[in-house]
mmCIF file of C-alpha atoms and ligand atoms in Angstrom:
data_model
loop_
_atom_site.group_PDB
_atom_site.id
_atom_site.type_symbol
_atom_site.label_atom_id
_atom_site.label_comp_id
_atom_site.label_asym_id
_atom_site.label_seq_id
_atom_site.Cartn_x
_atom_site.Cartn_y
_atom_site.Cartn_z
ATOM 1 C CA MET A 1 0.000 0.000 0.000
ATOM 2 C CA VAL A 2 1.025 3.595 -0.539
ATOM 3 C CA GLN A 3 0.110 6.654 1.504
ATOM 4 C CA ILE A 4 -1.236 9.734 -0.223
ATOM 5 C CA THR A 5 -1.464 13.011 1.672
ATOM 6 C CA PHE A 6 -4.073 15.403 0.259
ATOM 7 C CA ILE A 7 -2.516 18.633 1.520
ATOM 8 C CA THR A 8 -5.254 20.997 0.317
ATOM 9 C CA ASN A 9 -7.862 18.925 2.184
ATOM 10 C CA GLY A 10 -6.359 19.404 5.644
ATOM 11 C CA SER A 11 -3.559 16.934 4.824
ATOM 12 C CA MET A 12 -6.052 14.082 4.693
ATOM 13 C CA LEU A 13 -4.142 10.782 4.620
ATOM 14 C CA VAL A 14 -5.403 7.977 2.380
ATOM 15 C CA GLN A 15 -3.973 4.494 1.799
ATOM 16 C CA ALA A 16 -4.206 2.950 -1.639
ATOM 17 C CA PRO A 17 -2.792 -0.049 -3.497
ATOM 18 C CA GLU A 18 0.405 0.535 -5.474
ATOM 19 C CA ASN A 19 -0.066 1.893 -8.999
ATOM 20 C CA SER A 20 -3.407 3.476 -8.146
ATOM 21 C CA ASN A 21 -4.682 6.294 -10.301
ATOM 22 C CA LEU A 22 -4.432 9.516 -8.308
ATOM 23 C CA LEU A 23 -7.820 10.939 -9.346
ATOM 24 C CA ARG A 24 -9.574 7.630 -8.586
ATOM 25 C CA VAL A 25 -8.094 7.532 -5.107
ATOM 26 C CA SER A 26 -9.230 11.103 -4.562
ATOM 27 C CA LEU A 27 -12.760 10.312 -5.755
ATOM 28 C CA ARG A 28 -13.085 7.173 -3.639
ATOM 29 C CA ALA A 29 -11.906 8.984 -0.520
ATOM 30 C CA GLN A 30 -13.741 12.221 -1.406
ATOM 31 C CA ALA A 31 -10.404 13.960 -1.016
ATOM 32 C CA GLY A 32 -11.380 16.804 -3.345
ATOM 33 C CA ILE A 33 -9.016 17.048 -6.317
ATOM 34 C CA PRO A 34 -11.125 18.937 -8.912
ATOM 35 C CA PHE A 35 -11.997 17.165 -12.163
ATOM 36 C CA LYS A 36 -14.372 17.252 -15.110
ATOM 37 C CA CYS A 37 -13.564 14.792 -17.848
ATOM 38 C CA GLY A 38 -11.441 12.167 -16.088
ATOM 39 C CA GLY A 39 -9.878 11.433 -19.458
ATOM 40 C CA GLY A 40 -6.931 13.780 -19.818
ATOM 41 C CA LEU A 41 -8.730 16.411 -21.888
ATOM 42 C CA CYS A 42 -9.961 19.281 -19.738
ATOM 43 C CA GLY A 43 -6.961 20.060 -17.527
ATOM 44 C CA THR A 44 -9.160 20.609 -14.451
ATOM 45 C CA CYS A 45 -7.318 18.016 -12.363
ATOM 46 C CA LYS A 46 -4.001 19.886 -12.449
ATOM 47 C CA CYS A 47 -2.275 19.327 -9.135
ATOM 48 C CA ARG A 48 1.186 19.568 -7.664
ATOM 49 C CA ILE A 49 3.105 16.619 -6.288
ATOM 50 C CA GLU A 50 4.785 18.342 -3.344
ATOM 51 C CA THR A 51 6.746 15.311 -2.167
ATOM 52 C CA GLY A 52 7.346 11.941 -3.769
ATOM 53 C CA LEU A 53 7.345 13.044 -7.418
ATOM 54 C CA GLU A 54 9.723 10.129 -8.019
ATOM 55 C CA HIS A 55 6.884 7.840 -6.898
ATOM 56 C CA THR A 56 4.701 8.789 -9.848
ATOM 57 C CA ASP A 57 4.716 7.273 -13.331
ATOM 58 C CA LYS A 58 5.901 8.879 -16.525
ATOM 59 C CA VAL A 59 4.268 12.092 -17.791
ATOM 60 C CA LYS A 60 1.767 11.330 -20.581
ATOM 61 C CA PRO A 61 1.597 13.294 -23.867
ATOM 62 C CA LYS A 62 -1.927 14.442 -22.891
ATOM 63 C CA GLU A 63 -0.498 16.130 -19.806
ATOM 64 C CA ARG A 64 1.951 18.155 -21.887
ATOM 65 C CA LYS A 65 -0.983 19.922 -23.557
ATOM 66 C CA HIS A 66 -1.870 21.501 -20.218
ATOM 67 C CA LEU A 67 1.477 21.652 -18.423
ATOM 68 C CA SER A 68 4.561 23.605 -19.494
ATOM 69 C CA ASP A 69 8.104 22.316 -18.964
ATOM 70 C CA ALA A 70 8.336 24.683 -15.985
ATOM 71 C CA ASP A 71 5.104 23.207 -14.541
ATOM 72 C CA LEU A 72 6.457 19.678 -14.924
ATOM 73 C CA GLU A 73 9.732 20.640 -13.298
ATOM 74 C CA ALA A 74 7.800 22.146 -10.392
ATOM 75 C CA GLY A 75 5.978 18.847 -9.884
ATOM 76 C CA TYR A 76 2.652 19.609 -11.569
ATOM 77 C CA ARG A 77 0.714 16.649 -12.976
ATOM 78 C CA MET A 78 -2.814 15.902 -14.069
ATOM 79 C CA ALA A 79 -4.324 13.638 -11.449
ATOM 80 C CA CYS A 80 -6.425 11.599 -13.893
ATOM 81 C CA GLN A 81 -3.277 10.682 -15.834
ATOM 82 C CA THR A 82 -1.028 9.960 -12.849
ATOM 83 C CA PHE A 83 -0.371 6.599 -11.211
ATOM 84 C CA VAL A 84 1.260 6.371 -7.809
ATOM 85 C CA ASN A 85 3.766 3.705 -6.781
ATOM 86 C CA GLY A 86 5.018 5.122 -3.470
ATOM 87 C CA ASP A 87 4.143 7.724 -0.843
ATOM 88 C CA ILE A 88 3.317 11.195 -2.141
ATOM 89 C CA ALA A 89 1.803 14.465 -0.938
ATOM 90 C CA VAL A 90 -0.373 16.441 -3.369
ATOM 91 C CA SER A 91 -1.867 19.949 -3.407
ATOM 92 C CA TRP A 92 -4.116 21.776 -5.866
ATOM 93 C CA GLU A 93 -5.787 25.124 -6.444
ATOM 94 C CA ARG A 94 -9.259 25.313 -4.954
ATOM 95 C CA LYS A 95 -11.792 25.977 -7.686
HETATM 96 S S1 FES B 101 -10.118 15.502 -15.232
HETATM 97 FE FE1 FES B 101 -9.994 16.348 -17.203
HETATM 98 S S2 FES B 101 -7.881 16.259 -17.618
HETATM 99 FE FE2 FES B 101 -8.033 15.205 -15.731
#
């Protein structure tokens, strides 16, 4: 299991199986990462991996449409396109 800390939601701590999709974990736990399409199109689920970026999978081409190189370097990902294989902490802009 991996531990995901949802910083923007009072640092809510959620356990999930390895290689879980970040948006799905958020939905199941009602952790609050914003979303619309769930399919990598709208960009609503933009979030920042504050710690544990190395515990996320490779950035998908769909993400690059919404995230600049600077965003990616700063740890931004799209939650619906991100799979988690170790402990992370994530924040996002409240919408
Ligand atoms: S929810 Fe639309 S891109 Fe992730």
